[in-house]
XYZ file of C-alpha atoms in Angstrom:
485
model
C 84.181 -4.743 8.184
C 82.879 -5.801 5.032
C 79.690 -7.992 5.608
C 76.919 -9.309 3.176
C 73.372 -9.032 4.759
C 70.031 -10.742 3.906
C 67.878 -8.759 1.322
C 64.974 -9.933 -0.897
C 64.229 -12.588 -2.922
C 64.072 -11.732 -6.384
C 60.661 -11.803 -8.713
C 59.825 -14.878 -10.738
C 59.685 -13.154 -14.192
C 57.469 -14.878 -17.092
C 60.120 -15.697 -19.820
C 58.755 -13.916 -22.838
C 60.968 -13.074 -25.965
C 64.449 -14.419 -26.409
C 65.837 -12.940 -22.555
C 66.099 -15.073 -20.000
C 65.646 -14.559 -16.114
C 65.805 -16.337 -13.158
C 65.151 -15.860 -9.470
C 67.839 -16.200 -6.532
C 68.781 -14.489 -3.809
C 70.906 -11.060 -3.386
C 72.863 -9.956 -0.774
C 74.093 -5.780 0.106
C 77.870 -5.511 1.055
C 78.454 -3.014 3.473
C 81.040 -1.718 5.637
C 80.103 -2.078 9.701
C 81.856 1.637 10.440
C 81.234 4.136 7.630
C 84.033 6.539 7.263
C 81.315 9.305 7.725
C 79.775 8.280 10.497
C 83.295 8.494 11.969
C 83.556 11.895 10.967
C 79.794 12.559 11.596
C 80.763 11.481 15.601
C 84.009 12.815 15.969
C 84.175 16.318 18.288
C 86.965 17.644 15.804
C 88.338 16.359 12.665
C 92.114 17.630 11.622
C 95.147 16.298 9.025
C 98.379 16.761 9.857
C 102.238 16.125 8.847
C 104.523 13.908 9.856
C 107.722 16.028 11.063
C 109.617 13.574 13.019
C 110.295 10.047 13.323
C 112.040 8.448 16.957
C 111.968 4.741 15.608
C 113.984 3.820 19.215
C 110.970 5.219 21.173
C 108.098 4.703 18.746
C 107.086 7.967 18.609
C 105.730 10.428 15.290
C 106.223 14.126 16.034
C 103.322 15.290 14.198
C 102.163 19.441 12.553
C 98.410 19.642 12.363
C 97.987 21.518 8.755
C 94.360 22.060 8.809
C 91.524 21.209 10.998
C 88.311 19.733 8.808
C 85.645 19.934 11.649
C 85.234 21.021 15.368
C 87.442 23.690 17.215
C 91.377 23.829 16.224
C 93.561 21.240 17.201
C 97.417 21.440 18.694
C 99.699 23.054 16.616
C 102.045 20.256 17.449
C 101.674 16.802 18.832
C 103.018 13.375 19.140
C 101.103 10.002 18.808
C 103.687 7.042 21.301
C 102.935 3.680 19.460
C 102.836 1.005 22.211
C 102.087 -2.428 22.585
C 101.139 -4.160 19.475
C 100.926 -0.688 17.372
C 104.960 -0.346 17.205
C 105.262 -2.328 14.418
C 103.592 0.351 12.359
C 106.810 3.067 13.375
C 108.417 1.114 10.090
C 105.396 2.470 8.305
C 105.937 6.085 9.260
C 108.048 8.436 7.206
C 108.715 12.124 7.456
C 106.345 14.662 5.491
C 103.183 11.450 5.583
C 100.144 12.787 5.987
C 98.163 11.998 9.434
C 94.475 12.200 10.179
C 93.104 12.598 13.809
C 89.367 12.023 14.645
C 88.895 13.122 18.460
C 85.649 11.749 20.216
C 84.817 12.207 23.780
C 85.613 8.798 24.398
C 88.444 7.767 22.290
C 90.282 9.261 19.469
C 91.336 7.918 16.612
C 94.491 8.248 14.733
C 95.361 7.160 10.907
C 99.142 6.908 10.550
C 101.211 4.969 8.463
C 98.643 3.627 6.838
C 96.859 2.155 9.661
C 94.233 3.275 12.027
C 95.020 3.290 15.676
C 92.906 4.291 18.480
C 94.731 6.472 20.756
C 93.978 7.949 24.245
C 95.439 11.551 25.578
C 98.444 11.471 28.117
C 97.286 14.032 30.927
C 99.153 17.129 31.105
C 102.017 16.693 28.442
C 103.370 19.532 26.595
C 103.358 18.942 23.227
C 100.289 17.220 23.751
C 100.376 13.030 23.855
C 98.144 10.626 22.628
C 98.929 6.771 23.228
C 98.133 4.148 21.034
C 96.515 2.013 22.337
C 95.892 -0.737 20.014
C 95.016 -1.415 15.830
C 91.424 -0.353 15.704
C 89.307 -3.771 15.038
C 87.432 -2.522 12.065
C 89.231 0.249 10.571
C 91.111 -1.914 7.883
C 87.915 -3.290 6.694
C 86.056 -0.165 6.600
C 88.451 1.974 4.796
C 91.649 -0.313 3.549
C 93.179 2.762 2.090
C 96.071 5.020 2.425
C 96.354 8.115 4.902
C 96.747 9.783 1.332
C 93.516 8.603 0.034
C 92.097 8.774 3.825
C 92.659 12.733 3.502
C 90.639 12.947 0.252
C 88.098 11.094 1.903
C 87.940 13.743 4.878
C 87.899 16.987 2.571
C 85.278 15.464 0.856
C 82.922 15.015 4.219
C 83.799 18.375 4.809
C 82.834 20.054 1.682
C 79.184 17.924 2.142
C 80.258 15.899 -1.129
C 81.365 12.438 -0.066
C 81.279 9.785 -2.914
C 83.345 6.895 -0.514
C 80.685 3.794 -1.479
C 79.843 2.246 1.607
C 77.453 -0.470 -0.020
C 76.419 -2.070 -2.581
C 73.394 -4.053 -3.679
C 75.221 -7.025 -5.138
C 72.560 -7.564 -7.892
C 74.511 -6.809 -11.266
C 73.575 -8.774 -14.193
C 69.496 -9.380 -13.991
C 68.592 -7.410 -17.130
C 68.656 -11.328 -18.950
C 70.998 -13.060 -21.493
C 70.606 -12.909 -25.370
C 72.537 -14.459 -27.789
C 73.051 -11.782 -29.912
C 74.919 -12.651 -33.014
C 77.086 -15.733 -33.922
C 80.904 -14.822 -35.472
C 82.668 -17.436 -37.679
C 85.442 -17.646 -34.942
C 86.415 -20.393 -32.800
C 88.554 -20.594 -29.906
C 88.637 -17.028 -29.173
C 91.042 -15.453 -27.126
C 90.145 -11.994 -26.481
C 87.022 -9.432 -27.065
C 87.114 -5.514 -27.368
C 84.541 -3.351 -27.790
C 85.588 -0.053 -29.995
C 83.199 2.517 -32.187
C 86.023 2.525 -35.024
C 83.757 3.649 -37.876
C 82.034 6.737 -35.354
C 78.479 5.398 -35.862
C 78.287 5.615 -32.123
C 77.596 1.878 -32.005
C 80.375 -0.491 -30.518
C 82.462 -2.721 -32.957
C 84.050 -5.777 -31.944
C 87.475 -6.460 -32.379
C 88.682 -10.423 -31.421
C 91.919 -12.444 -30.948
C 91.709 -15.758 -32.485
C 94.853 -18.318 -33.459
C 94.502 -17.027 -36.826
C 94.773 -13.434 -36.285
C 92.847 -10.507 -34.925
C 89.464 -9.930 -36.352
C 87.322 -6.844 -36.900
C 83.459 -7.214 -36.793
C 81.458 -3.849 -37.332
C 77.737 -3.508 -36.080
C 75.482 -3.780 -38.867
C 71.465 -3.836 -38.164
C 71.172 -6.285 -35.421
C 74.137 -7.957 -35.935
C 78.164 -7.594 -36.834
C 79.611 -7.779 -40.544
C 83.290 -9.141 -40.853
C 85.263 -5.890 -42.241
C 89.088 -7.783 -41.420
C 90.073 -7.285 -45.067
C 88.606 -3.649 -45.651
C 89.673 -1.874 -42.564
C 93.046 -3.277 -42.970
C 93.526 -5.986 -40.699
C 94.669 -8.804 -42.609
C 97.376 -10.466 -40.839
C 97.235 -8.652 -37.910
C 97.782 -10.651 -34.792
C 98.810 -10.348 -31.269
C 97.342 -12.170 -28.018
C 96.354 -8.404 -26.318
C 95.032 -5.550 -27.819
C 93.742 -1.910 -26.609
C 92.505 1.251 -28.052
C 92.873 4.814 -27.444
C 92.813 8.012 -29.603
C 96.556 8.952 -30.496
C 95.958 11.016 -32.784
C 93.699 13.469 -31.061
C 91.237 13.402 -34.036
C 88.071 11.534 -32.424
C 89.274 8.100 -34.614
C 90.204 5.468 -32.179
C 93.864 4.087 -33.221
C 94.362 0.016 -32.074
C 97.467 -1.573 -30.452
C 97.526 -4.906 -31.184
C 100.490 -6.624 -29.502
C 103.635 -4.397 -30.029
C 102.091 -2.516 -33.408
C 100.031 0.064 -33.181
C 97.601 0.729 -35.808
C 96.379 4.548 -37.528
C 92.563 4.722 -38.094
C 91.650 7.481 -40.768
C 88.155 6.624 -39.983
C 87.735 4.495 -43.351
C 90.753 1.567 -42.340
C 93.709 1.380 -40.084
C 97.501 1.645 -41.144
C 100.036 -0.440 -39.095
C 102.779 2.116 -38.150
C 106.139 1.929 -39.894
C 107.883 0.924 -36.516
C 106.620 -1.096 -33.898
C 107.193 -0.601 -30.508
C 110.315 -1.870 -29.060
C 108.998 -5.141 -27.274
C 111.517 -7.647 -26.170
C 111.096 -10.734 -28.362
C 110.131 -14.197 -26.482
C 108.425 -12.008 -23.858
C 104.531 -12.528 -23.571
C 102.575 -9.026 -23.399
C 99.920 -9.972 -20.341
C 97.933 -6.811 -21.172
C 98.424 -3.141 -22.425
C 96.846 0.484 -22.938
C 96.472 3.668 -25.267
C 96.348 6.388 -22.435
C 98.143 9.159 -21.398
C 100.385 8.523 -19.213
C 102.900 11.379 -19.412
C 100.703 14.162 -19.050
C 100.536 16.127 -22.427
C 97.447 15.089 -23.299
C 98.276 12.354 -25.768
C 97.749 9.115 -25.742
C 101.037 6.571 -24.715
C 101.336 2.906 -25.333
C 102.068 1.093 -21.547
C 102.330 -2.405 -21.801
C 102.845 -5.167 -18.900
C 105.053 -8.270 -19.650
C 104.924 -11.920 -18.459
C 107.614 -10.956 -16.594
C 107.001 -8.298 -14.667
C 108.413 -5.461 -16.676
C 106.382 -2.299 -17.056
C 107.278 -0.429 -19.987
C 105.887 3.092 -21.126
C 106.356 4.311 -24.510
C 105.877 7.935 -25.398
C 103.137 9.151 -27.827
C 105.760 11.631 -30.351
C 102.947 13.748 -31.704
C 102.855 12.154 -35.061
C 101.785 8.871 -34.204
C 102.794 6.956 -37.998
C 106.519 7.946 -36.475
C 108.565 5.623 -34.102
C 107.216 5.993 -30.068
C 110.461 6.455 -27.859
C 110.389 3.969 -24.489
C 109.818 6.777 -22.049
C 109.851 4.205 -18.980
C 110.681 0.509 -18.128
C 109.961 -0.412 -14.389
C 110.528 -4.079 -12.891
C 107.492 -4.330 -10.958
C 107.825 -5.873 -7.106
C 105.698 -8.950 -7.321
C 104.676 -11.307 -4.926
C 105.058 -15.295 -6.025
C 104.981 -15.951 -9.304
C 104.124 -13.904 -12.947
C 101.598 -11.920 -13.615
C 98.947 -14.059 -15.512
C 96.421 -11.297 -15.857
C 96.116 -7.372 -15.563
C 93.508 -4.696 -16.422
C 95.074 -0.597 -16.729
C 92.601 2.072 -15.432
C 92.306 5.223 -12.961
C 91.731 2.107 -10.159
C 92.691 5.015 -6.857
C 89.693 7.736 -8.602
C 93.184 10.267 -8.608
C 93.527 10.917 -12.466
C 96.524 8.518 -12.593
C 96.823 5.352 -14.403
C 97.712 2.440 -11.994
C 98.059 -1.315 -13.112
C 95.695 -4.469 -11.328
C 97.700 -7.309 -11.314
C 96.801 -11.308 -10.963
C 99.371 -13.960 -9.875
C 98.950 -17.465 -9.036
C 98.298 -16.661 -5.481
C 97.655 -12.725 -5.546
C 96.193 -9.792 -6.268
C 97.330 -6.311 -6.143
C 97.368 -2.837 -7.535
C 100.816 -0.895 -9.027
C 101.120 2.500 -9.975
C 102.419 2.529 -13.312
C 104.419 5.811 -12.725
C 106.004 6.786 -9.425
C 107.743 4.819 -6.493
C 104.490 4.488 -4.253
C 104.489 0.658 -3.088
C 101.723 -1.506 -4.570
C 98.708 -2.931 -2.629
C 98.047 -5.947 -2.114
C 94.427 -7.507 -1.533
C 94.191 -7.127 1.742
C 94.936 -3.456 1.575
C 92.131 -2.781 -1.413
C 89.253 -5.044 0.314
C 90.636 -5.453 4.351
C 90.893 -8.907 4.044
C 93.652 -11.481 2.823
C 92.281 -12.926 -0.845
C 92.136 -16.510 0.769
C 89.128 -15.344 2.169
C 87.457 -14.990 -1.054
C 84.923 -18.164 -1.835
C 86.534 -18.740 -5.108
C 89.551 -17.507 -4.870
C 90.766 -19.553 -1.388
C 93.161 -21.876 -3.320
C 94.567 -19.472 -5.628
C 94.096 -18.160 -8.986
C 94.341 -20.838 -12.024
C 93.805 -18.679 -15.206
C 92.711 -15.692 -14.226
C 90.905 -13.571 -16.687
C 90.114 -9.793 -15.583
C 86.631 -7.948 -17.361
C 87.018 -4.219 -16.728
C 83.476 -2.928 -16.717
C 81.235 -0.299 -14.519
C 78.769 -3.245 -12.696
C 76.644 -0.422 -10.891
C 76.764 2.854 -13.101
C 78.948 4.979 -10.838
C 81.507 5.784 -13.088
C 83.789 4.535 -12.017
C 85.658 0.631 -13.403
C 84.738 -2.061 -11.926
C 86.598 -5.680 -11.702
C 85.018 -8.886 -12.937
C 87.672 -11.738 -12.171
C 86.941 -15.428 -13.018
C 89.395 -18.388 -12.486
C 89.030 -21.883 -12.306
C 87.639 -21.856 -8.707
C 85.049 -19.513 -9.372
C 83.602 -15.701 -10.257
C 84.153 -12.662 -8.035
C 84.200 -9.360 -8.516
C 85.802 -6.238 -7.339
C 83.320 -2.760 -6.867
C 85.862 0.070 -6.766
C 84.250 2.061 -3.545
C 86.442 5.158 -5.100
C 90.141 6.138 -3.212
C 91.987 2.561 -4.036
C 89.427 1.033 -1.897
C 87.053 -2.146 -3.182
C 84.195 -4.008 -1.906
C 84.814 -8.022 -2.993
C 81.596 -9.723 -4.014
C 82.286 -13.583 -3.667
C 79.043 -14.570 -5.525
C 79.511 -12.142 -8.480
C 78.659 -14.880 -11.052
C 75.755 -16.610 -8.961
C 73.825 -15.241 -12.163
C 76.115 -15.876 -14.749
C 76.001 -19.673 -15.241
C 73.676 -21.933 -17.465
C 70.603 -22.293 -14.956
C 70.175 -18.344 -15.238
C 70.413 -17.732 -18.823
C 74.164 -17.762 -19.898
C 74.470 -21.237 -21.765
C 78.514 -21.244 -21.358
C 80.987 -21.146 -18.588
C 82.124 -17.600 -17.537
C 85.182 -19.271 -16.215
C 86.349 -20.924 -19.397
C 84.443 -18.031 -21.858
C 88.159 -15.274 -21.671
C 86.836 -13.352 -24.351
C 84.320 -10.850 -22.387
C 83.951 -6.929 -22.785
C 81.958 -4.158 -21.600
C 79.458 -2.795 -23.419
C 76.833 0.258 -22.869
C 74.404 -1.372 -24.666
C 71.030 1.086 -24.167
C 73.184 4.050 -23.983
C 72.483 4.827 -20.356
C 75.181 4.776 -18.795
C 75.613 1.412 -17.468
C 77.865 -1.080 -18.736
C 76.667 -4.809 -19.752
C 79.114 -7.444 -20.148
C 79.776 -9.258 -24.107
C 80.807 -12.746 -23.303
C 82.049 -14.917 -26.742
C 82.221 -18.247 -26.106
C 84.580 -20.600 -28.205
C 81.960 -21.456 -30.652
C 81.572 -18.023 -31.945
C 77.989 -17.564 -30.393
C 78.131 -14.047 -28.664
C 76.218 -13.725 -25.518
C 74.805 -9.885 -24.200
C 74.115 -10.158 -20.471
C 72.658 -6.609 -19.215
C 72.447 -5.323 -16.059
C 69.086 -4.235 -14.705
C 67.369 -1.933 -18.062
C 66.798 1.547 -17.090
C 69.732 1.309 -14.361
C 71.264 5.195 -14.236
C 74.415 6.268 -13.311
């Protein structure tokens, strides 16, 4: 169960210098159960197979593959759902994975995605165990998948677990600085790329009158639209990624991608093939096919998915190597951020609706999950987030220097975010912006302010977040300095 416990009180800080700080309190988010101590309790540990399914009797004939603590398991065995665990029989499916903890007391089974506890039916051959009921806590302390659950498991084993169990939700108190002010207005998006290789981040920005390129110059950012090639370019999304395989990040900006020879970019000779009157709601250079270049994956407005393949010689046209209509819930996707979100080397696709949130796999058939099955709990228990989600805007960043992305979300009922716990599994922070408004240093609303980015600012790791508000003044707000990975 997630649950946010009294901490500290944070220092008073004399403002000196153009950073400003504040004092509130902070909370840690925790799970009740840690998946270790499960393991850490358990007599023996073992993941099996699924090798049968009796749907009529509610029963999972089940191959133990390898035992992870304690003495061997039964070769074979069946877990009977009864009672208010049958439902999850529709879950089950032939070759699944299935992970048994046995304790003394009571055992616990993770099948079909759910955790059960389960007690042993005396004397049967294959050896029984009865579900009993849904374990209370289980959802909330690891949401996951069997899949991921098994990860989780051989990880314990081998002494190397990296499941986050907590988090001290305290992001953000390195102070605000305004840092530069652009001659934009109104923008609509911010992205931080090194396109020049001076190993300091540039900023590229959406406005109504086209994309603009700003590189870092001393302590501030020099307009270089015109000389790097940019004139006219435009598009409401943009990404960037190295296609090339040369170091020199290349830009997609909308549906054309652009060639960086580190001095300016080139728009390709063919964009990609982007249905017209269709609004692109986010996209990425990554590789998504496996050959170690980078593709072009875009989401639409409406749902579609589409993957186009990186040819090698990235001036010529990119061949649609996928187009997937994604199963939504409610209404169209309104915002989306691409990233290794399940920490399993494979891109997958967060996606906001009107009233939901939930993650896709961009390749594959694996079903998506929904809120409840990255945090444990529905999103209408989320503060901000209880009446829905009324232009959402997603900020992809690392809050606490793990490595691994993190999820800033703001909407017009408020700031959350979403710290990835590793395994497709997320702690939700309702009070992620309680330090992000004007009586703490940041003089414009987050909610309103879409054009954000990460940035590594001190080089250490640790990723602070760019806001640009609509006047053009850019705002730096860092998490704690010194904070390592």
């Amino acid at each position: 169960m997630l649950r946010k416990m009294p901490f500290v009180f944070r220092a008073l800080i004399p403002l000196c210098g153009p950073l400003v700080f504040a004092a509130t309190a902070n909370a840690v988010i925790k799970v009740d159960l840690p998946v270790s101590k499960r393991y850490e309790v358990s007599k023996s540990v073992s993941v099996g197979k699924v090798t049968g399914v009796n749907a009529d009797q509610h029963v999972v004939e089940v191959a133990t593959a390898q035992t992870l603590k304690g003495t061997a398991g039964p070769q074979k065995y069946r877990v009977q759902l009864t009672g208010k665990t049958q439902d999850t029989i529709a879950k089950v499916q032939i070759g699944q994975p299935v992970v048994m903890l046995q304790d003394p007391a009571l055992t616990v089974v993770h099948v079909g995605d759910t955790w059960l506890r389960a007690m042993p039916v005396p004397n049967s051959q294959p050896p029984i165990w009865r579900a009993i009921q849904i374990d209370p806590t289980g959802h909330r302390d690891f949401p996951g998948t069997t899949a991921s659950l098994v990860r989780v498991m051989e990880e314990l084993k081998n002494g190397k677990p990296t499941l986050l169990n907590a988090v001290d939700a305290k992001p953000f108190l390195g102070g605000t600085k305004e840092v530069a002010k652009l001659p934009v207005t109104k923008p609509t998006f911010l992205l931080t790329v090194d396109v020049n290789g001076d190993k300091r981040p540039d900023l590229l920005v959406g406005t109504a009158e086209g994309v603009k390129l700003f590189l870092a110059s001393g302590d501030g950012y020099t307009d270089a639209t015109e000389k790097w090639g940019l004139s006219g370019a435009a598009g409401a999304t943009a990404a960037a990624g190295d296609v090339s395989g040369d170091g020199k990040p290349a830009l997609l900006i909308g549906k054309t991608l652009y060639i960086n020879d580190g001095q300016k970019f080139s728009a390709a000779k063919a964009p990609l093939e982007v249905p017209d009157g269709v609004a692109i709601v986010a996209e990425a250079l990554v590789d998504v096919t496996d050959d170690k270049k980078a593709d072009a994956v875009l989401l639409l407005a409406d749902g579609r998915l589409l993957t186009f393949e990186n040819p090698g010689a990235p001036g010529q046209p990119w061949p649609k190597k996928q187009e997937k209509k994604l199963a939504l819930s409610g209404p169209a996707p309104l915002a989306a951020a691409f990233g290794d979100w399940s920490s399993n080397g494979k891109l997958s696709v967060l996606i906001a609706t009107e009233t939901a949130i939930a993650l896709f796999p961009v390749n594959g058939d694996d079903p998506p999950a929904d809120f409840e099955r990255l945090t444990g709990d529905p999103l209408t228990t989320v503060k901000p987030f209880g009446g829905g989600l009324k232009n959402p805007v997603f900020t992809a960043l690392d809050i606490n220097g793990d490595k691994r992305p993190d999820l800033l979300i703001t909407a017009e009922g408020g700031v959350a975010s979403l710290v990835n716990r590793g395994f497709g599994a997320f702690l939700a922070d309702p009070d992620a912006g309680a330090d992000l408004t004007a009586e703490h240093g940041l003089p414009v609303n987050l909610s309103t302010a879409r054009a954000r980015a990460a940035i590594d600012s001190r080089g250490d790791g640790t990723q602070d977040l760019l806001v640009l508000a609509d006047d053009g003044r850019l705002f730096l707000v860092t998490n704690p300095p010194g904070k390592k990975p």
